[in-house]
Coordinates of C-alpha atoms in Angstrom, one line a residue:
X1 CA 0.2 0.2 0.2
X2 CA 1.5 3.4 -0.9
X3 CA 1.6 6.4 1.5
X4 CA -0.3 9.6 0.7
X5 CA 1.9 12.2 -0.6
X6 CA 1.7 16.0 -0.1
X7 CA 0.6 16.4 -3.5
X8 CA -2.4 14.1 -3.0
X9 CA -3.7 16.4 0.1
X10 CA -2.8 19.6 -1.7
X11 CA -5.7 22.4 -1.7
X12 CA -5.6 23.3 -5.5
X13 CA -6.3 26.9 -6.0
X14 CA -8.8 26.9 -8.5
X15 CA -12.2 28.6 -9.4
X16 CA -14.6 26.1 -8.4
X17 CA -17.5 26.4 -5.9
X18 CA -21.0 24.9 -6.2
X19 CA -22.5 28.0 -7.5
X20 CA -20.2 28.4 -10.5
X21 CA -20.1 24.5 -11.0
X22 CA -23.9 24.5 -11.5
X23 CA -23.9 27.7 -13.6
X24 CA -21.3 26.0 -15.7
X25 CA -23.3 22.9 -15.9
X26 CA -26.6 24.7 -16.9
X27 CA -24.8 27.0 -19.3
X28 CA -22.9 24.0 -21.1
X29 CA -26.2 21.9 -21.2
X30 CA -28.2 24.8 -22.6
X31 CA -25.3 25.6 -25.2
X32 CA -25.0 21.8 -26.2
X33 CA -28.7 21.8 -26.6
X34 CA -28.8 24.7 -28.9
X35 CA -25.9 23.3 -30.9
X36 CA -27.4 19.9 -31.4
X37 CA -31.1 20.4 -31.6
X38 CA -31.3 24.0 -32.4
X39 CA -32.2 27.1 -30.5
X40 CA -36.1 26.5 -30.9
X41 CA -36.0 22.9 -29.4
X42 CA -33.6 23.9 -26.7
X43 CA -35.6 26.7 -25.7
X44 CA -38.8 24.3 -25.7
X45 CA -37.0 22.0 -23.4
X46 CA -35.5 24.7 -20.8
X47 CA -39.1 25.9 -21.3
X48 CA -40.5 22.6 -20.0
X49 CA -38.2 22.6 -17.2
X50 CA -39.0 26.1 -16.1
X51 CA -42.6 25.3 -16.2
X52 CA -42.3 22.4 -13.7
X53 CA -40.2 24.6 -11.4
X54 CA -42.5 27.5 -11.8
X55 CA -45.5 25.5 -10.6
X56 CA -43.3 24.2 -7.6
X57 CA -42.3 27.8 -6.7
X58 CA -46.0 29.2 -7.4
X59 CA -47.2 26.6 -4.8
X60 CA -44.9 27.7 -2.2
X61 CA -45.6 31.4 -2.7
X62 CA -49.5 30.8 -2.6
X63 CA -48.9 28.8 0.6
X64 CA -47.1 31.7 2.0
X65 CA -49.8 34.3 1.3
X66 CA -52.2 32.1 3.2
X67 CA -54.9 32.5 0.4
X68 CA -54.7 36.2 0.0
X69 CA -54.7 37.2 -4.0
X70 CA -51.8 39.2 -4.8
X71 CA -52.2 42.5 -6.4
X72 CA -49.7 43.6 -9.3
X73 CA -47.2 45.1 -6.8
X74 CA -47.0 42.0 -4.7
X75 CA -46.8 39.8 -7.6
X76 CA -43.7 41.9 -8.9
X77 CA -42.0 41.7 -5.3
X78 CA -42.5 37.7 -5.4
X79 CA -40.7 37.8 -8.9
X80 CA -37.9 39.8 -7.5
X81 CA -37.5 37.9 -4.3
X82 CA -37.6 34.7 -6.2
X83 CA -34.8 35.9 -8.7
X84 CA -32.7 37.3 -5.7
X85 CA -33.0 34.1 -3.9
X86 CA -31.1 32.5 -6.7
X87 CA -28.6 35.2 -7.7
X88 CA -30.4 37.4 -9.9
X89 CA -31.0 41.3 -9.5
X90 CA -34.2 42.2 -10.7
X91 CA -36.3 45.3 -9.8
X92 CA -39.6 46.6 -10.5
X93 CA -39.6 49.4 -13.0
X94 CA -43.1 50.0 -13.0
X95 CA -46.6 48.2 -12.4
X96 CA -50.2 48.5 -12.9
X97 CA -53.2 46.4 -12.6
X98 CA -52.3 44.3 -15.7
X99 CA -48.7 44.7 -16.1
X100 CA -45.4 44.6 -14.5
X101 CA -42.2 45.7 -15.9
X102 CA -39.1 44.3 -14.4
X103 CA -35.5 45.3 -15.1
X104 CA -32.6 42.8 -14.6
X105 CA -28.8 43.7 -14.2
X106 CA -27.6 40.1 -13.2
X107 CA -28.9 36.8 -14.4
X108 CA -28.7 33.7 -12.0
X109 CA -26.7 32.0 -14.6
X110 CA -24.1 34.8 -14.7
X111 CA -21.5 34.6 -17.5
X112 CA -23.0 31.4 -18.7
X113 CA -26.1 32.8 -20.1
X114 CA -24.3 34.7 -22.7
X115 CA -25.1 33.4 -26.1
X116 CA -27.4 31.1 -24.6
X117 CA -31.0 32.4 -25.2
X118 CA -32.8 29.3 -24.6
X119 CA -32.0 29.9 -20.6
X120 CA -34.3 32.9 -20.8
X121 CA -37.3 30.3 -21.3
X122 CA -36.5 29.5 -17.6
X123 CA -37.5 33.0 -16.6
X124 CA -40.3 33.4 -18.9
X125 CA -41.8 29.9 -17.8
X126 CA -41.2 30.6 -14.1
X127 CA -42.4 33.9 -14.1
X128 CA -45.3 33.0 -16.2
X129 CA -46.4 30.0 -13.9
X130 CA -46.3 32.3 -10.8
X131 CA -48.2 34.8 -12.1
X132 CA -50.8 32.8 -14.0
X133 CA -51.3 30.7 -10.5
X134 CA -52.1 33.9 -9.1
X135 CA -54.1 35.5 -12.0
X136 CA -55.3 32.6 -14.3
X137 CA -53.3 33.8 -17.2
X138 CA -49.8 35.4 -17.7
X139 CA -47.9 36.5 -21.1
X140 CA -44.3 37.1 -20.4
X141 CA -42.2 38.8 -22.8
X142 CA -38.3 39.4 -22.2
X143 CA -37.6 42.6 -24.7
X144 CA -34.1 42.9 -23.8
X145 CA -31.6 40.0 -22.6
X146 CA -28.3 39.6 -21.2
X147 CA -28.2 36.1 -23.0
X148 CA -28.5 38.0 -26.4
X149 CA -25.9 40.7 -25.5
X150 CA -28.1 43.9 -24.7
X151 CA -26.3 46.8 -23.9
X152 CA -24.4 47.8 -20.8
X153 CA -25.6 50.6 -18.6
X154 CA -23.4 53.5 -17.7
X155 CA -22.8 52.0 -14.3
X156 CA -21.2 49.0 -16.2
X157 CA -24.1 46.5 -15.4
X158 CA -26.1 44.8 -18.2
X159 CA -29.5 45.8 -18.3
X160 CA -32.3 43.7 -19.4
X161 CA -36.0 44.3 -19.6
X162 CA -39.2 42.4 -20.0
X163 CA -43.0 42.7 -19.2
X164 CA -45.4 40.4 -17.4
X165 CA -48.9 40.7 -18.5
X166 CA -52.3 39.1 -17.7
X167 CA -56.0 40.1 -18.3

């Protein structure tokens, strides 16, 4: 039997933690899907996953609200809260009785989202399921996306915007 060498017990100084590993895994998975099956099918696949995650999150927020129907401001706050819990930086820009406009300066997928627009289906479907659970219908549009290289603000942060609408 061999003895353990100092090299075997060394703490390697590499950029690796659980968050960056999973961001890299999701980014690589999305990029591979886009290359192999095409953007449309990759987005559909990511959308199905987002729908399932959205259903689960919607039920958790409904339980937290204890049967109180959320208004647009509360719905916007829920969406911002959910994204902040997973590393996104969203804020409510405007809202009225049938529309919420959100702005994002950091995607939870970090740098891995750039050039991988299929990952935007995760946001649209999760947001859509949460809003539709509350209102019966949702239409989510991402008008500008970090994934597609939309411009950087003067402060150096990418800014993406989108709308959640319902009838």
